């Protein structure tokens, strides 16, 4: 079990842009792996000293359509040993659309609950969203 705070608006409205305290755990992925729709904390693929918090939208073998809302959508197949991560707030999120599939080894754990602010305490839902 570990804790992380939010910085940035990539997961708004699930998490506030700053100040939320999240509880994440590192155990269950060792037994059941990661699934589409789970919110995870990961080491940033661009900055090994930073953590990111995103939702898994693709697992190994999935075909993810990127830019479906644009004139030039394209497909990416998630390679073995990787996941496709995106923030729920697509307009502000810097995610797999920018840096590609993320190695599973960078995932630190699954976000299970929001602990702060107190009026928003509760579990974090697994939701399968389109890419």
Short mmCIF file of C-alpha atoms in Angstrom, two decimals, residues 43-122:
data_model
loop_
_atom_site.label_atom_id
_atom_site.label_comp_id
_atom_site.label_asym_id
_atom_site.label_seq_id
_atom_site.Cartn_x
_atom_site.Cartn_y
_atom_site.Cartn_z
CA UNK A 43 6.60 5.95 -13.32
CA UNK A 44 6.54 8.50 -16.12
CA UNK A 45 8.07 7.14 -19.33
CA UNK A 46 9.52 10.62 -19.93
CA UNK A 47 10.81 11.39 -16.40
CA UNK A 48 11.89 8.52 -14.13
CA UNK A 49 11.62 10.80 -11.08
CA UNK A 50 7.93 11.59 -11.69
CA UNK A 51 4.74 9.62 -11.14
CA UNK A 52 1.73 9.72 -13.44
CA UNK A 53 -1.85 8.65 -12.76
CA UNK A 54 -3.85 7.43 -15.77
CA UNK A 55 -6.51 4.91 -16.80
CA UNK A 56 -5.60 1.73 -18.71
CA UNK A 57 -7.39 1.81 -22.07
CA UNK A 58 -5.51 -1.01 -23.77
CA UNK A 59 -3.74 -4.19 -22.68
CA UNK A 60 -1.31 -6.37 -24.67
CA UNK A 61 -2.80 -7.39 -28.01
CA UNK A 62 -5.51 -4.70 -28.07
CA UNK A 63 -5.92 -2.43 -31.07
CA UNK A 64 -6.43 1.14 -29.86
CA UNK A 65 -7.90 3.76 -32.20
CA UNK A 66 -6.15 7.07 -31.57
CA UNK A 67 -7.70 10.35 -32.62
CA UNK A 68 -11.13 8.94 -33.43
CA UNK A 69 -12.52 12.47 -33.06
CA UNK A 70 -10.08 13.86 -35.65
CA UNK A 71 -9.84 13.60 -39.44
CA UNK A 72 -6.78 11.37 -39.21
CA UNK A 73 -7.44 8.53 -36.77
CA UNK A 74 -4.95 5.68 -36.66
CA UNK A 75 -4.67 2.31 -34.93
CA UNK A 76 -1.98 1.15 -32.54
CA UNK A 77 -1.58 -2.45 -31.45
CA UNK A 78 -0.49 -2.63 -27.81
CA UNK A 79 2.62 -4.84 -27.76
CA UNK A 80 3.26 -7.67 -25.34
CA UNK A 81 4.44 -6.35 -21.98
CA UNK A 82 2.82 -2.91 -22.45
CA UNK A 83 -0.41 -1.03 -21.74
CA UNK A 84 -2.07 2.02 -23.31
CA UNK A 85 -2.61 4.78 -20.72
CA UNK A 86 -4.80 7.87 -21.11
CA UNK A 87 -6.15 10.50 -18.79
CA UNK A 88 -9.92 10.91 -18.50
CA UNK A 89 -9.55 14.60 -19.36
CA UNK A 90 -8.40 14.12 -22.96
CA UNK A 91 -7.96 17.83 -23.65
CA UNK A 92 -5.19 18.26 -21.05
CA UNK A 93 -3.70 14.79 -20.61
CA UNK A 94 -0.17 13.98 -21.72
CA UNK A 95 -0.38 10.22 -22.14
CA UNK A 96 0.14 7.26 -24.51
CA UNK A 97 -1.15 9.38 -27.38
CA UNK A 98 2.11 11.34 -26.96
CA UNK A 99 4.62 8.73 -25.78
CA UNK A 100 3.12 5.45 -27.03
CA UNK A 101 2.48 2.20 -25.17
CA UNK A 102 3.92 2.07 -21.64
CA UNK A 103 5.93 -0.91 -20.37
CA UNK A 104 4.05 -2.80 -17.67
CA UNK A 105 7.22 -2.65 -15.58
CA UNK A 106 6.63 1.10 -15.08
CA UNK A 107 3.22 0.51 -13.45
CA UNK A 108 3.55 0.92 -9.68
CA UNK A 109 0.06 -0.06 -8.58
CA UNK A 110 -3.71 0.21 -8.85
CA UNK A 111 -5.49 3.22 -7.40
CA UNK A 112 -8.14 1.90 -5.02
CA UNK A 113 -9.43 4.97 -3.16
CA UNK A 114 -9.40 8.73 -2.87
CA UNK A 115 -8.58 9.68 0.73
CA UNK A 116 -8.54 13.48 0.48
CA UNK A 117 -10.42 15.78 0.47
CA UNK A 118 -12.60 14.22 3.19
CA UNK A 119 -15.91 15.02 1.46
CA UNK A 120 -14.75 13.02 -1.59
CA UNK A 121 -13.43 9.91 0.21
CA UNK A 122 -14.37 6.76 -1.62
#
